[in-house]
Coordinates of C-alpha atoms and ligand atoms in Angstrom, one line a residue:
M191 CA 96.3 135.3 120.0
A192 CA 97.1 132.4 122.3
A193 CA 96.9 128.9 120.6
L194 CA 96.3 125.5 122.1
I195 CA 98.6 123.1 120.3
L196 CA 97.8 119.4 120.4
V197 CA 100.8 117.1 120.0
L198 CA 100.0 113.4 119.4
G199 CA 102.0 110.4 120.7
D200 CA 103.6 109.9 117.3
Q201 CA 104.6 113.5 116.8
L202 CA 107.6 113.8 119.2
T203 CA 109.9 116.3 117.6
E204 CA 110.2 120.0 118.2
S205 CA 110.5 120.4 114.4
L206 CA 106.9 119.4 114.2
S207 CA 104.9 122.0 112.1
A208 CA 102.5 122.6 115.0
I209 CA 105.4 123.3 117.5
R210 CA 107.9 125.0 115.3
N211 CA 106.2 128.4 115.4
A212 CA 104.8 128.1 119.0
N213 CA 104.8 131.3 121.0
K214 CA 106.6 130.2 124.2
G215 CA 105.1 133.0 126.3
E216 CA 101.5 132.4 125.2
D217 CA 100.7 129.1 123.6
L218 CA 100.0 125.9 125.5
I219 CA 101.2 122.5 124.2
L220 CA 98.8 119.8 125.2
M221 CA 99.8 116.1 125.3
A222 CA 97.6 113.4 126.7
E223 CA 97.7 109.7 127.4
V224 CA 94.2 108.6 126.6
Q225 CA 92.2 105.4 126.8
E226 CA 90.7 105.9 123.4
E227 CA 94.1 105.8 121.5
A228 CA 95.4 103.0 123.6
T229 CA 92.4 100.7 123.2
Y230 CA 90.7 101.4 119.8
V231 CA 92.8 98.4 119.0
K232 CA 94.3 96.7 122.0
H233 CA 97.9 97.7 121.4
H234 CA 100.8 95.5 122.6
K235 CA 101.7 96.3 126.2
K236 CA 105.3 97.2 125.2
K237 CA 104.0 99.5 122.5
I238 CA 101.9 101.5 125.0
A239 CA 104.7 101.6 127.5
F240 CA 107.2 102.7 124.9
L241 CA 105.0 105.5 123.6
F242 CA 103.8 106.8 127.0
S243 CA 107.4 106.9 128.2
A244 CA 108.6 108.6 125.0
M245 CA 105.8 111.1 125.3
R246 CA 106.6 111.9 129.0
H247 CA 110.3 112.3 128.1
F248 CA 109.4 114.6 125.2
A249 CA 107.1 116.7 127.3
A250 CA 109.9 117.2 129.8
H251 CA 112.2 118.1 127.0
L252 CA 109.7 120.8 125.7
S253 CA 109.4 122.2 129.2
A254 CA 113.1 122.5 129.4
L255 CA 113.0 124.5 126.2
D256 CA 110.6 126.9 128.0
H257 CA 107.4 125.8 126.2
N258 CA 104.2 125.8 128.3
V259 CA 103.3 122.2 128.4
N260 CA 100.2 120.5 129.8
Y261 CA 100.9 116.8 130.0
I262 CA 97.9 114.6 131.1
K263 CA 98.8 111.2 132.4
L264 CA 96.4 108.3 132.0
N265 CA 95.3 108.3 135.6
D266 CA 95.2 112.1 136.2
E267 CA 91.9 113.3 137.6
S268 CA 91.5 115.7 134.7
N269 CA 92.0 113.0 132.1
Q270 CA 89.0 112.9 129.7
G271 CA 89.7 109.7 128.0
S272 CA 89.9 110.9 124.4
L273 CA 91.8 113.5 122.5
L274 CA 88.8 115.6 121.5
E275 CA 87.4 115.6 125.0
Q276 CA 90.8 116.6 126.4
V277 CA 91.0 119.5 124.0
K278 CA 87.4 120.5 124.9
Y279 CA 88.2 120.4 128.6
T280 CA 91.4 122.4 128.2
L281 CA 89.4 125.1 126.4
T282 CA 87.1 125.3 129.4
Q283 CA 90.0 126.0 131.7
R284 CA 91.3 129.0 129.8
S285 CA 90.2 130.5 126.5
Y286 CA 92.4 130.1 123.5
D287 CA 91.8 131.8 120.1
K288 CA 92.6 128.7 118.1
V289 CA 93.6 125.1 118.2
I290 CA 96.6 123.9 116.1
C291 CA 97.5 120.3 115.2
T292 CA 99.7 118.6 112.8
M293 CA 98.1 116.2 110.4
P294 CA 97.6 112.8 112.2
G295 CA 98.8 109.5 110.7
E296 CA 95.4 107.9 110.6
H297 CA 92.4 108.6 108.5
R298 CA 89.9 108.0 111.3
L299 CA 91.6 110.8 113.4
L300 CA 92.0 113.2 110.5
K301 CA 88.3 112.9 109.6
S302 CA 87.4 113.5 113.3
M303 CA 89.8 116.5 113.6
Q304 CA 88.2 118.0 110.5
Q305 CA 84.9 118.2 112.4
W306 CA 86.4 119.5 115.7
E307 CA 85.9 123.2 114.7
N308 CA 82.1 122.6 114.7
V309 CA 82.3 121.1 118.2
L310 CA 84.8 123.3 119.8
G311 CA 83.6 126.7 118.6
V312 CA 87.2 127.9 117.8
P313 CA 89.2 127.6 114.6
V314 CA 91.1 124.4 114.2
T315 CA 94.2 124.5 112.0
I316 CA 95.6 121.2 110.8
L317 CA 99.1 121.8 109.5
P318 CA 100.9 119.4 107.1
D319 CA 103.2 116.8 108.5
T320 CA 106.5 118.0 107.1
R321 CA 108.6 115.2 108.6
F322 CA 108.1 113.2 105.4
L323 CA 110.1 113.9 102.2
S324 CA 106.9 113.8 100.0
T325 CA 103.4 115.0 100.5
P326 CA 100.1 113.0 99.9
E327 CA 99.3 115.6 97.1
E328 CA 102.7 114.8 95.4
F329 CA 101.9 111.1 95.5
S330 CA 98.4 111.7 94.0
E331 CA 99.8 113.8 91.3
W332 CA 102.4 111.2 90.5
A333 CA 99.7 108.4 90.5
E334 CA 97.3 110.4 88.4
G335 CA 96.6 108.7 85.0
K336 CA 99.1 105.8 85.6
K337 CA 97.7 102.4 84.8
Q338 CA 100.1 100.7 87.2
L339 CA 101.7 102.2 90.3
R340 CA 105.1 100.8 91.2
M341 CA 107.3 101.8 94.1
E342 CA 110.4 101.4 92.0
F343 CA 109.5 104.4 89.7
F344 CA 108.4 106.6 92.6
Y345 CA 111.6 105.8 94.4
R346 CA 113.7 106.8 91.3
E347 CA 111.9 110.2 91.3
M348 CA 112.6 110.6 95.0
R349 CA 116.3 109.8 94.5
R350 CA 116.5 112.5 91.7
K351 CA 114.4 115.0 93.6
H352 CA 116.4 114.7 96.8
N353 CA 119.7 114.0 95.1
V354 CA 120.4 110.9 97.1
L355 CA 123.0 108.4 95.8
M356 CA 123.1 110.2 92.5
D357 CA 125.9 110.9 90.0
G358 CA 124.3 113.8 88.1
R359 CA 121.0 112.4 86.6
N360 CA 122.1 108.8 87.0
P361 CA 122.2 106.5 90.0
I362 CA 125.6 106.0 91.6
G363 CA 127.1 102.7 90.5
G364 CA 124.9 102.6 87.4
K365 CA 121.9 100.8 88.8
W366 CA 119.0 102.0 90.8
N367 CA 118.4 98.9 92.8
Y368 CA 120.8 96.2 94.1
D369 CA 118.3 93.8 95.5
A370 CA 119.7 90.9 93.4
E371 CA 122.7 91.0 95.7
N372 CA 120.5 91.0 98.8
R373 CA 119.2 87.5 99.1
E374 CA 121.7 85.5 101.2
S375 CA 120.7 83.1 103.9
M376 CA 122.8 83.2 107.1
P377 CA 125.6 80.6 107.7
A378 CA 125.0 78.6 110.9
T379 CA 128.1 79.9 112.6
H380 CA 127.5 83.6 111.8
Q381 CA 127.4 85.9 114.9
V382 CA 125.0 88.8 114.7
P383 CA 125.9 91.9 116.8
S384 CA 123.6 92.3 119.9
H385 CA 120.8 94.9 119.6
S386 CA 120.6 98.2 121.5
V387 CA 119.0 97.9 125.0
F388 CA 118.2 100.8 127.3
K389 CA 117.7 100.2 131.0
P390 CA 114.3 101.7 132.1
D391 CA 114.7 104.9 134.1
D392 CA 112.2 106.2 136.7
I393 CA 109.8 107.6 134.1
T394 CA 109.8 104.3 132.2
N395 CA 109.4 102.2 135.4
E396 CA 106.4 104.3 136.4
V397 CA 104.9 103.7 133.0
L398 CA 105.6 100.0 133.0
T399 CA 103.6 99.7 136.3
L400 CA 100.8 101.8 134.9
V401 CA 100.6 99.6 131.7
E402 CA 100.7 96.4 133.8
N403 CA 97.8 97.6 135.9
E404 CA 95.7 99.2 133.2
F405 CA 96.2 97.1 130.1
S406 CA 96.9 93.6 131.6
D407 CA 94.5 92.0 129.1
H408 CA 96.4 93.4 126.1
F409 CA 98.6 91.2 123.9
G410 CA 102.3 90.8 124.5
E411 CA 105.0 90.7 127.2
L412 CA 106.1 93.7 129.2
D413 CA 109.3 92.4 130.7
N414 CA 112.7 93.0 129.1
F415 CA 111.8 96.5 128.0
Y416 CA 114.6 97.6 125.6
F417 CA 113.3 100.7 123.7
A418 CA 115.0 104.1 123.3
V419 CA 112.6 106.7 124.8
T420 CA 114.5 109.9 124.1
R421 CA 116.0 111.4 121.0
E422 CA 119.5 111.0 122.3
Q423 CA 118.9 107.3 122.8
A424 CA 117.2 106.9 119.4
L425 CA 120.2 108.6 117.8
S426 CA 122.5 106.1 119.6
V427 CA 120.4 103.2 118.1
L428 CA 121.0 104.8 114.7
E429 CA 124.7 105.2 115.2
T430 CA 125.1 101.6 116.4
F431 CA 123.3 100.4 113.3
L432 CA 125.5 102.5 111.0
D433 CA 128.7 101.2 112.8
E434 CA 127.7 97.6 113.3
R435 CA 124.9 96.5 111.1
L436 CA 124.5 98.5 107.9
E437 CA 127.5 96.8 106.2
N438 CA 125.6 93.5 106.3
F439 CA 122.1 94.9 106.0
G440 CA 121.7 94.2 102.3
K441 CA 123.3 90.8 102.3
F442 CA 121.2 89.3 105.1
Q443 CA 118.0 91.5 104.6
D444 CA 115.8 88.5 103.8
A445 CA 117.4 85.9 106.2
M446 CA 115.6 84.5 109.2
V447 CA 117.3 82.6 112.0
E448 CA 115.6 80.9 115.0
G449 CA 116.4 82.7 118.2
K450 CA 117.8 85.8 116.4
P451 CA 114.9 88.3 116.1
W452 CA 117.1 91.4 115.4
M453 CA 119.4 90.2 112.6
Y454 CA 121.1 93.1 110.6
H455 CA 118.0 95.3 110.6
S456 CA 118.1 98.8 112.0
H457 CA 115.2 98.7 114.5
I458 CA 114.5 102.4 113.9
A459 CA 110.9 102.3 112.6
F460 CA 109.7 102.7 116.2
Y461 CA 111.6 106.0 116.4
L462 CA 111.1 107.2 112.8
N463 CA 107.3 106.7 113.2
C464 CA 107.0 108.5 116.5
G465 CA 109.2 111.4 115.6
L466 CA 112.4 110.7 117.7
L467 CA 114.3 110.3 114.4
L468 CA 113.7 112.0 111.1
P469 CA 113.9 110.2 107.8
K470 CA 116.0 112.9 106.2
E471 CA 118.7 112.6 108.8
V472 CA 118.7 108.8 108.6
I473 CA 119.0 108.8 104.8
G474 CA 121.8 111.4 105.0
A475 CA 123.7 109.4 107.6
A476 CA 123.5 106.2 105.5
E477 CA 124.6 108.0 102.4
R478 CA 127.6 109.5 104.2
A479 CA 128.6 106.0 105.5
Y480 CA 128.7 104.8 101.9
H481 CA 130.7 107.8 100.7
A482 CA 133.1 107.3 103.6
G483 CA 133.7 103.8 102.4
Q484 CA 132.3 102.2 105.6
V485 CA 129.5 100.3 103.9
P486 CA 129.0 98.7 100.4
L487 CA 126.6 100.3 97.9
N488 CA 124.1 97.3 98.0
S489 CA 123.6 97.8 101.7
A490 CA 123.4 101.6 101.6
E491 CA 121.1 101.6 98.6
G492 CA 118.9 98.8 100.0
F493 CA 118.5 100.6 103.3
I494 CA 117.9 104.0 101.8
R495 CA 115.3 102.5 99.4
Q496 CA 113.3 101.2 102.4
I497 CA 113.0 104.8 103.8
L498 CA 113.1 107.1 100.8
G499 CA 111.2 104.6 98.7
W500 CA 108.9 102.2 100.6
R501 CA 108.2 104.4 103.6
E502 CA 107.3 107.5 101.6
Y503 CA 105.5 105.4 99.0
V504 CA 103.2 103.6 101.4
R505 CA 102.3 106.9 103.1
G506 CA 101.3 108.4 99.8
F507 CA 99.5 105.2 98.8
Y508 CA 97.6 105.2 102.1
W509 CA 96.1 108.7 101.8
H510 CA 95.5 108.2 98.1
F511 CA 93.5 105.0 98.5
M512 CA 91.7 105.6 101.8
P513 CA 89.0 104.9 102.9
N514 CA 88.5 102.0 100.5
L515 CA 91.9 100.5 101.3
K516 CA 90.6 99.5 104.7
T517 CA 87.5 97.7 103.4
D518 CA 88.7 96.2 100.1
N519 CA 88.6 92.4 100.1
Y520 CA 89.6 91.3 96.6
F521 CA 89.5 87.5 97.4
D522 CA 86.5 87.8 99.6
N523 CA 88.3 86.2 102.5
K524 CA 86.4 85.8 105.8
R525 CA 88.2 83.3 108.0
S526 CA 88.8 84.5 111.6
L527 CA 92.3 84.6 113.0
P528 CA 93.4 81.3 114.5
T529 CA 93.9 81.3 118.3
F530 CA 97.7 80.7 117.9
Y531 CA 98.1 84.3 116.5
W532 CA 97.6 85.3 120.1
N533 CA 99.5 82.6 122.0
A534 CA 102.0 81.1 119.5
Q535 CA 100.9 77.6 120.2
T536 CA 101.3 75.8 116.8
N537 CA 103.4 73.0 115.5
M538 CA 104.5 75.1 112.6
N539 CA 107.9 76.3 113.8
C540 CA 108.2 79.3 111.5
M541 CA 104.8 80.7 112.7
R542 CA 105.6 79.8 116.3
Q543 CA 109.0 81.6 116.3
C544 CA 107.6 84.7 114.5
I545 CA 104.6 85.1 116.8
K546 CA 106.6 84.3 120.0
E547 CA 109.2 87.0 119.0
T548 CA 106.3 89.4 118.3
Q549 CA 104.8 88.7 121.8
Q550 CA 108.2 89.3 123.4
N551 CA 109.5 92.3 121.5
A552 CA 106.5 94.0 119.7
Y553 CA 108.9 93.6 116.7
A554 CA 109.4 91.1 113.9
H555 CA 111.6 92.0 110.9
H556 CA 110.3 92.6 107.5
I557 CA 110.6 89.1 106.0
Q558 CA 109.0 87.5 109.0
R559 CA 106.1 89.9 108.7
L560 CA 105.9 89.3 104.9
M561 CA 106.9 85.8 104.0
V562 CA 105.9 83.9 107.1
L563 CA 103.0 85.6 108.9
G564 CA 101.7 87.5 105.8
N565 CA 102.1 84.5 103.5
F566 CA 100.2 82.3 105.9
S567 CA 97.5 84.9 106.4
L568 CA 96.8 85.0 102.7
L569 CA 97.2 81.3 102.0
T570 CA 94.7 80.5 104.8
E571 CA 92.2 83.1 103.6
L572 CA 92.1 85.2 106.8
S573 CA 89.7 88.2 107.0
P574 CA 91.6 91.3 105.9
E575 CA 89.9 93.3 108.7
E576 CA 91.1 91.0 111.4
V577 CA 94.6 90.7 110.0
Q578 CA 94.9 94.5 109.7
A579 CA 93.8 94.9 113.3
W580 CA 96.3 92.3 114.4
Y581 CA 99.3 93.9 112.7
L582 CA 98.3 97.3 113.9
L583 CA 98.2 96.3 117.5
V584 CA 101.1 93.8 117.8
Y585 CA 104.0 96.0 116.4
A586 CA 105.4 99.0 118.3
D587 CA 106.1 100.7 115.0
A588 CA 102.5 100.3 113.7
Y589 CA 100.3 103.2 112.8
E590 CA 97.6 102.8 110.2
W591 CA 99.3 104.9 107.5
V592 CA 102.2 102.5 107.3
E593 CA 100.6 99.2 108.5
L594 CA 97.5 99.2 106.2
P595 CA 99.3 99.5 102.8
N596 CA 101.7 96.7 103.9
V597 CA 98.9 94.5 105.1
A598 CA 96.1 95.2 102.6
G599 CA 98.4 95.9 99.7
M600 CA 101.5 93.9 100.2
I601 CA 100.6 90.7 102.0
L602 CA 96.8 90.2 101.4
Y603 CA 96.4 91.6 97.9
S604 CA 93.0 92.7 99.2
D605 CA 93.3 95.9 97.1
G606 CA 93.5 93.7 94.0
G607 CA 97.0 94.7 93.0
N608 CA 97.3 98.4 93.3
L609 CA 100.4 98.0 95.6
A610 CA 101.9 94.6 94.7
S611 CA 102.3 93.4 91.2
K612 CA 101.4 89.9 92.3
P613 CA 100.4 88.2 95.5
Y614 CA 103.4 87.5 97.8
V615 CA 102.8 83.8 98.3
A616 CA 105.4 81.1 98.6
S617 CA 105.6 77.4 99.5
G618 CA 107.7 76.0 102.4
S619 CA 110.8 75.8 100.2
Y620 CA 111.2 79.6 100.3
I621 CA 111.0 79.6 104.1
N622 CA 113.4 76.7 104.2
K623 CA 115.9 78.5 101.9
M624 CA 115.9 81.8 103.9
S625 CA 115.7 80.3 107.4
N626 CA 116.6 77.4 109.7
Y627 CA 113.1 77.2 111.0
C628 CA 112.2 73.9 109.2
K629 CA 114.8 71.9 111.1
N630 CA 112.8 72.2 114.4
C631 CA 109.4 71.9 112.9
G632 CA 106.6 69.3 113.5
Y633 CA 106.1 69.2 109.8
Q634 CA 108.4 68.2 107.0
V635 CA 109.2 70.8 104.4
S636 CA 110.1 68.1 101.8
K637 CA 106.6 66.5 101.9
K638 CA 103.9 68.0 99.7
T639 CA 100.8 66.3 101.0
G640 CA 99.5 64.3 103.9
P641 CA 99.5 65.0 107.7
K642 CA 103.3 65.4 108.0
A643 CA 103.6 67.7 105.0
C644 CA 104.5 71.4 105.4
P645 CA 101.2 73.2 105.3
F646 CA 102.7 76.0 103.2
N647 CA 103.3 73.5 100.4
Y648 CA 99.7 72.3 99.8
L649 CA 98.2 75.7 100.8
Y650 CA 100.3 77.3 98.2
W651 CA 99.1 75.1 95.4
H652 CA 95.5 75.3 96.7
F653 CA 95.8 79.1 96.4
I654 CA 97.2 78.9 92.9
D655 CA 94.5 76.5 91.8
K656 CA 91.7 78.4 93.4
H657 CA 92.6 81.7 91.8
K658 CA 93.6 80.5 88.4
E659 CA 90.8 82.4 86.6
T660 CA 91.9 85.8 88.0
L661 CA 95.7 85.4 88.4
S662 CA 96.9 83.3 85.5
N663 CA 96.6 86.4 83.2
N664 CA 99.1 88.2 85.4
P665 CA 102.5 88.1 83.5
R666 CA 104.3 87.9 86.8
M667 CA 102.5 84.7 87.6
A668 CA 103.2 83.2 84.2
M669 CA 106.0 80.9 85.4
I670 CA 104.0 79.6 88.3
Y671 CA 101.0 78.8 86.1
K672 CA 103.3 77.1 83.6
T673 CA 104.5 74.8 86.3
Y674 CA 100.9 74.3 87.5
G675 CA 99.9 73.5 84.0
R676 CA 102.4 70.7 83.9
M677 CA 101.3 69.1 87.2
K678 CA 99.4 65.9 87.2
S679 CA 95.8 66.4 88.1
E680 CA 96.0 63.7 90.8
N681 CA 98.8 65.7 92.5
I682 CA 96.8 68.9 92.4
D683 CA 93.8 67.0 93.8
A684 CA 95.9 65.6 96.6
M685 CA 97.2 69.1 97.5
K686 CA 93.7 70.5 97.5
E687 CA 92.5 67.6 99.7
S688 CA 95.4 68.3 102.3
A689 CA 94.6 72.0 102.1
L690 CA 90.9 71.5 102.8
I691 CA 91.7 69.2 105.8
F692 CA 94.0 71.9 107.2
L693 CA 91.6 74.7 106.6
T694 CA 88.8 72.8 108.3
K695 CA 91.1 72.2 111.3
L696 CA 91.7 76.0 111.4
E697 CA 88.0 76.6 111.1
N698 CA 87.4 74.3 114.1
N699 CA 90.3 75.9 116.0
E700 CA 92.0 72.5 116.3
E701 CA 95.8 72.4 116.9
V702 CA 97.8 72.7 113.7
Ligands
FAD885 P1 114.7 97.8 108.5 O1 114.5 96.5 107.9 O2 115.9 98.2 109.2 O3 114.3 98.9 107.4 C1 114.7 100.3 107.6 C2 113.5 101.2 107.6 O4 112.8 101.2 106.3 C3 112.4 100.8 108.6 O5 112.7 101.3 109.8 C4 111.1 101.5 108.0 O6 111.0 102.8 108.4 C5 111.4 101.4 106.5 N1 110.7 100.4 105.8 C6 111.2 99.2 105.4 N2 110.2 98.5 104.8 C7 109.1 99.3 104.8 C8 107.8 99.1 104.2 N3 107.4 98.0 103.6 N4 106.9 100.1 104.5 C9 107.3 101.2 105.1 N5 108.5 101.4 105.6 C10 109.4 100.5 105.4 N6 106.6 99.2 109.0 C11 106.3 100.1 109.9 O7 107.1 101.0 110.2 N7 105.1 100.0 110.6 C12 104.3 99.0 110.4 O8 103.2 98.9 111.0 C13 104.6 98.0 109.4 N8 103.8 96.9 109.2 C14 104.2 96.0 108.3 C15 103.3 95.0 108.0 C16 103.6 94.0 107.1 C17 102.7 92.9 106.7 C18 104.8 94.1 106.3 C19 105.2 93.1 105.3 C20 105.7 95.2 106.6 C21 105.4 96.1 107.6 N9 106.2 97.2 107.8 C22 105.9 98.1 108.8 C23 107.5 97.4 107.1 C24 108.7 96.8 107.7 O9 108.5 95.4 107.9 C25 109.1 97.5 109.0 O10 109.3 98.9 108.7 C26 110.4 97.0 109.5 O11 110.3 95.6 109.8 C27 110.8 97.7 110.8 O12 112.0 97.3 111.3 P2 113.3 98.0 111.1 O13 113.2 99.4 111.7 O14 114.4 97.1 111.8 O15 113.5 98.1 109.6
DLZ886 C1 99.4 104.7 119.6 C2 99.0 105.7 120.6 C3 98.7 105.3 121.9 C4 98.8 103.9 122.3 N1 98.3 106.2 122.8 C5 98.3 107.5 122.6 C6 97.9 108.4 123.5 O1 97.6 108.1 124.6 N2 97.9 109.7 123.2 C7 98.2 110.1 121.9 O2 98.2 111.4 121.7 N3 98.6 109.3 121.0 C8 98.6 107.9 121.3 N4 99.0 107.0 120.3 C9 99.3 107.5 119.0 C10 98.0 107.9 118.2 O3 97.2 106.7 118.1 C11 98.4 108.4 116.8 O4 98.7 109.7 116.9 C12 97.3 108.2 115.8 O5 97.0 106.9 115.6 C13 97.7 108.9 114.5 O6 98.8 108.3 113.9
SF4_887 FE1 107.3 76.5 108.4 FE2 106.8 74.4 106.8 FE3 109.3 74.9 107.5 FE4 107.5 74.0 109.3 S1 108.3 72.9 107.5 S2 109.0 75.7 109.6 S3 105.6 74.9 108.6 S4 108.0 76.2 106.3

């Protein structure tokens, strides 16, 4: 009973359900670099290079473990261009009794795989993805009958269930969440440790040339490749984070500094999401660092919450709300992405810095994605479909299961509040408080209206005014609408006028 095992580019671990029980003598593991996956959105050049290199290294690792591996490079003659066609072709070369896969991370691919059996004429088994600490079914059970879904309560259950940072039935330290201690801006003289950089080896260099030749019209820069492409290297990124960054992770989690893209973040989502690191081992390592007295509780808990809480939550949320999550458009926003999302040419320094760093690194940290890029996307009423595609292609850690809930649910509120209890919108003063971007900006954060005023200021009040019918009943918006209620109508009108001038400029693709 020989099986053909298909392993996807984001399934690079030998603990994968499809690989774990492989018969080394008989089964064939198929991995393929295919145009369809690289171009269904035009992924950042660095993202493709990272993934192809990690895939090639992983295939070599499996071969060294005596697995039969058939690795198809993008330009191989036998490359069929898509995963299904590659599987079909492989079945013509030798007969296999069945095809085995592990559940993919995207709805479009799962729906397609569920039809493969009809096309291929052999049984296709789709095994669960056991790398996660919860299953989509568990999430749906938890969500069943609840009027409101909130990550915090899901997270507490996960803490209890997996006995993480617990003291019996209670959280260590007495509180579940230490976010109140995690909102410091960074002093100007503070030195952040440098991030991990790996020199490209021969395999990566070959891939870099391939990507430059084949995907030259894709977004982003290819030079200064820094990624870990093997498990050993990914483990070293994790270790360096635990030793040098985790201590300050909590304190500076929301801070942004011009010229410092990496801050105290871990930079491991790339590796968690493609399988080079496993969430359980990362959570365990952070918990041990806390118990060993190396890091404070607010940092350990804050970091663990991102992985055991948010990461698991958004995955459950994705499968629970798909396919509607992708098409929901609560505010009926339709504006196309401004050109500067692709070239960073804007006078708004915060947007310029975040987009430039995204071009360079295929990375921006959470608060840049949320409170600068996301905030702007919602305030300027951009089309959810276009914003979703942008986030999916520009970040090297982006796969739809994790990108879409963050974009549709967290930043755009296009799902009408299933994920976020209120829209994440803020004026320029928030960005000014958490960053030093405003110092080098063409706009003035202290000005509320007029050509020199920070666009986030009037766009914010324009949003609050426009959606007062639907949002003023939300208890979490009560304070904002109280302030709004006290504002003079001529001030509101002036904000609205500045906002409309700005939005018209965006519409006409004029420089802003
Ligand atoms: P750290 O800040 O060090 O956090 C540690 C880990 O926690 C991350 O590696 C990640 O695995 C997890 N995590 C943190 N926040 C979230 C979250 N909101 N959802 C899921 N996991 C989380 N994360 C992705 O992995 N892929 C995406 O495509 C993605 N798109 C996003 C889009 C938007 C609009 C927003 C607001 C957030 C998005 N995130 C995404 C979540 C988060 O921004 C990234 O996980 C994080 O920036 C990755 O960098 P890091 O590894 O240095 O994370
Ligand atoms: C993202 C990506 C890219 C760019 N290329 C490939 C590829 O050539 N072969 C492959 O198997 N997987 C690739 N991937 C990852 C898939 O898109 C990913 O497995 C699905 O989106 C499901 O998460
Ligand atoms: Fe951004 Fe406004 Fe600050 Fe400029 S002034 S950097 S646009 S928040």
